[in-house]
Amino acid sequence: TAPELLRNFCIIAHIDHGKSTLADRMLQLTGVVEARAMRAQYLDRMDIERERGITIKSQAVRMPWAYIGEDGVEQPFALNMIDTPGHVDFTYEVSRSLAACEGAVLLVDAAQGIEAQTLANLYLALDNDLEIIPVLNKIDLPAAQPEKYAEEIAGLVGVDPSDVLKVSGKTGQGVGELLDRIVQRVPAPVGDPDAPSRAMIFDSVYDTFRGVVTYVRVVDGALNPRERISMMSTRATHELLEIGVISPEPIPTTGLGVGEVGYLITGVKDVRQSKVGDTVTSLHNGATEALSGYSDPKPMVFSGLYPIDGSDYPVLRDALDKLKLNDAALNYEPETSVALGFGFRVGFLGLLHLEIVRERLDREFGLDLISTAPNVIYDVVQEDGSEVHVTNPSEFPGGKIKEVREPIVRATILAPSEFIGAIMELCQTRRGDLLGMDYLSADRVEMRYTLPLAEIVFDFFDHLKSKTRGYASLDYEPSGEQVADLVKVDILLQGEQVDAFSAIVHKDKAYAYGVMMTSKLKDLIPRQQFEVPIQAAVGSRVIARETIRAIRKDVLAKCYGGDISRKRKLLEKQKEGKKRMKTIGRVDVPQEAFIAALSSE
Ligand code: GDP
Ligand code: MG
């Protein structure tokens, strides 16, 4: 298709404002998916996406749209729609998709108004110079206030309120007008058809049957089937076995030209050879200068993942390698723990990302895992000036420390103004600094804070929601580091440190952590034949202590005089139990105790 007849757009919105549902109606209206094949959230293909009702991976679909011009003549347009995830953890996916588009449909729920991710996504789209099409969705809802929120959006985007389209992804009302508006407002892709070919890889996934499937957007020239191509960052060359568009299933074509979005198959089995952000060019008369790629996302939260059954370690390694293929944000390296054995220290974008990876490891690879309490990255400067980058509390240096720096974020919270007090209180307990506050309308405010990442990454959002009866929304972005009064709290069993329970916390919260952990372990660890002190310590200073009293645990005493085979059975049973024990010093700790102590955090 000629670039003049192409439009590449994405839909951006706060989570649950109806992107996927609107995408469904577009697929139906353009005839890409027949009514009877239709299912809700058609493009959310992963099981987890379907069950949780959220989009994780971006999706690109090509839709034909017959546009009737002002002269009454029908023009056959091709629209490439890229559905993007809405959650903060996946901003990285969103920005990749935006780079492949010229326009963005900014979707806002007509019963909710602008939310934190509406703003975050809008700013991302503006950074990418996209044409913004403001749209109010869910106008079929009785609670919809289209006039009020049209004004809110118009004020934000800088257009007249009458320019805000009103649609319903549920009933399909207004969706045809929206597609027309996309044709009218979104610029056609610009590129040089005669230049050496250059295409940007914006996603690549592994398919069991076809090997690696690479999603590209052609910027200059054209890519043709059977030609040899080169990946510009690695110079690896491959034959293009198949090239085509997704509509909504893969359809082979005779090539992809300027501005077109589609997929490539080269028979490669390793996704690392098809790196997201890389430029594809033709081997013959290829381009010499690559397109500017994407910066790799940086993991923000780290956790140790350990197989419950130690023999699953190779399976875990293999599974992480596979997931990494289409999740550039996933980082990991081997790690060993006295308490938990062999595992990996894994870096994630945030807690939702962690949860999703864990769930995929469980479902797709059948792995039973323990994960340690998540932590952020700390920079520790020692007395001699040397600096340590700590991703695992057990790496926190002992001895004298000059300073510890922790990552901070700039957070934006949107909420009804009646909750200002409650939000301020919460942010205060999380060591937040108020930067500013603006009224979006008479009764809604935007509050801006800097907060330590460690303070918001775990349960901040849950607390924020419950303190605002669900009305607040949150977005945040990294904003450098700050020096803070942080200490490492160690947990010791009979004087032996249990590495999996060490944590880096603010000095004022060290005591609370120590008390919580020691009392939890006291209940979880069975009594031994000797007394076991459980201590929490900062350096050599003990800050909390519990004791497990000794018992005489003689299983044979119970069957004194009983028959010998019963005794043997009991002994065997005890041996079995021992196998699932970890020994810390002289103390036997059942693995369940670790799991329980780590999970309820
Ligand atoms: P996404 O997170 O932005 O992809 O949102 P979804 O498309 O998954 O929609 C979130 C929820 O809103 C789902 O329960 C949808 O059924 C519902 N929804 C989406 N669009 C509309 C609409 O136009 N009208 C109504 N009444 N509900 C809608
Ligand atoms: Mg969705």
CSV table of C-alpha atoms and ligand atoms in Angstrom, one decimal, residues 15-21 41 137-138 140-141 168-170, ligand 1:
chain,number,residue,atom,x,y,z
A,15,ILE,CA,-6.0,1.0,32.6
A,16,ASP,CA,-9.6,-0.1,32.2
A,17,HIS,CA,-10.7,2.9,30.2
A,18,GLY,CA,-11.5,0.5,27.4
A,19,LYS,CA,-8.6,0.3,24.9
A,20,SER,CA,-9.0,-3.4,24.3
A,21,THR,CA,-12.8,-3.2,23.9
A,41,GLN,CA,-10.3,-8.5,24.2
A,137,ASN,CA,-15.3,6.3,25.8
A,138,LYS,CA,-18.1,4.5,27.5
A,140,ASP,CA,-23.3,4.5,27.0
A,141,LEU,CA,-22.8,4.3,30.8
A,168,SER,CA,-18.7,3.5,23.1
A,169,GLY,CA,-16.5,0.6,22.6
A,170,LYS,CA,-19.3,-1.5,24.0
B,1,GDP,P1,-8.3,-1.6,28.8
B,1,GDP,O1,-7.7,-1.9,30.2
B,1,GDP,O2,-8.1,-0.1,28.5
B,1,GDP,O3,-7.9,-2.5,27.7
B,1,GDP,O4,-9.9,-1.8,29.1
B,1,GDP,P2,-10.8,-2.9,28.6
B,1,GDP,O5,-11.2,-2.8,27.1
B,1,GDP,O6,-10.3,-4.2,29.1
B,1,GDP,O7,-12.2,-2.5,29.4
B,1,GDP,C1,-12.2,-2.4,30.8
B,1,GDP,C2,-13.7,-2.6,31.2
B,1,GDP,O8,-14.5,-1.6,30.7
B,1,GDP,C3,-14.2,-3.9,30.7
B,1,GDP,O9,-15.0,-4.5,31.8
B,1,GDP,C4,-15.1,-3.5,29.5
B,1,GDP,O10,-16.2,-4.4,29.3
B,1,GDP,C5,-15.6,-2.2,30.0
B,1,GDP,N1,-15.9,-1.3,28.8
B,1,GDP,C6,-15.0,-1.0,27.8
B,1,GDP,N2,-15.5,-0.1,27.0
B,1,GDP,C7,-16.8,0.1,27.4
B,1,GDP,C8,-17.9,1.0,26.9
B,1,GDP,O11,-17.8,1.7,25.9
B,1,GDP,N3,-19.0,1.0,27.7
B,1,GDP,C9,-19.1,0.2,28.8
B,1,GDP,N4,-20.3,0.3,29.4
B,1,GDP,N5,-18.2,-0.5,29.3
B,1,GDP,C10,-17.0,-0.6,28.6
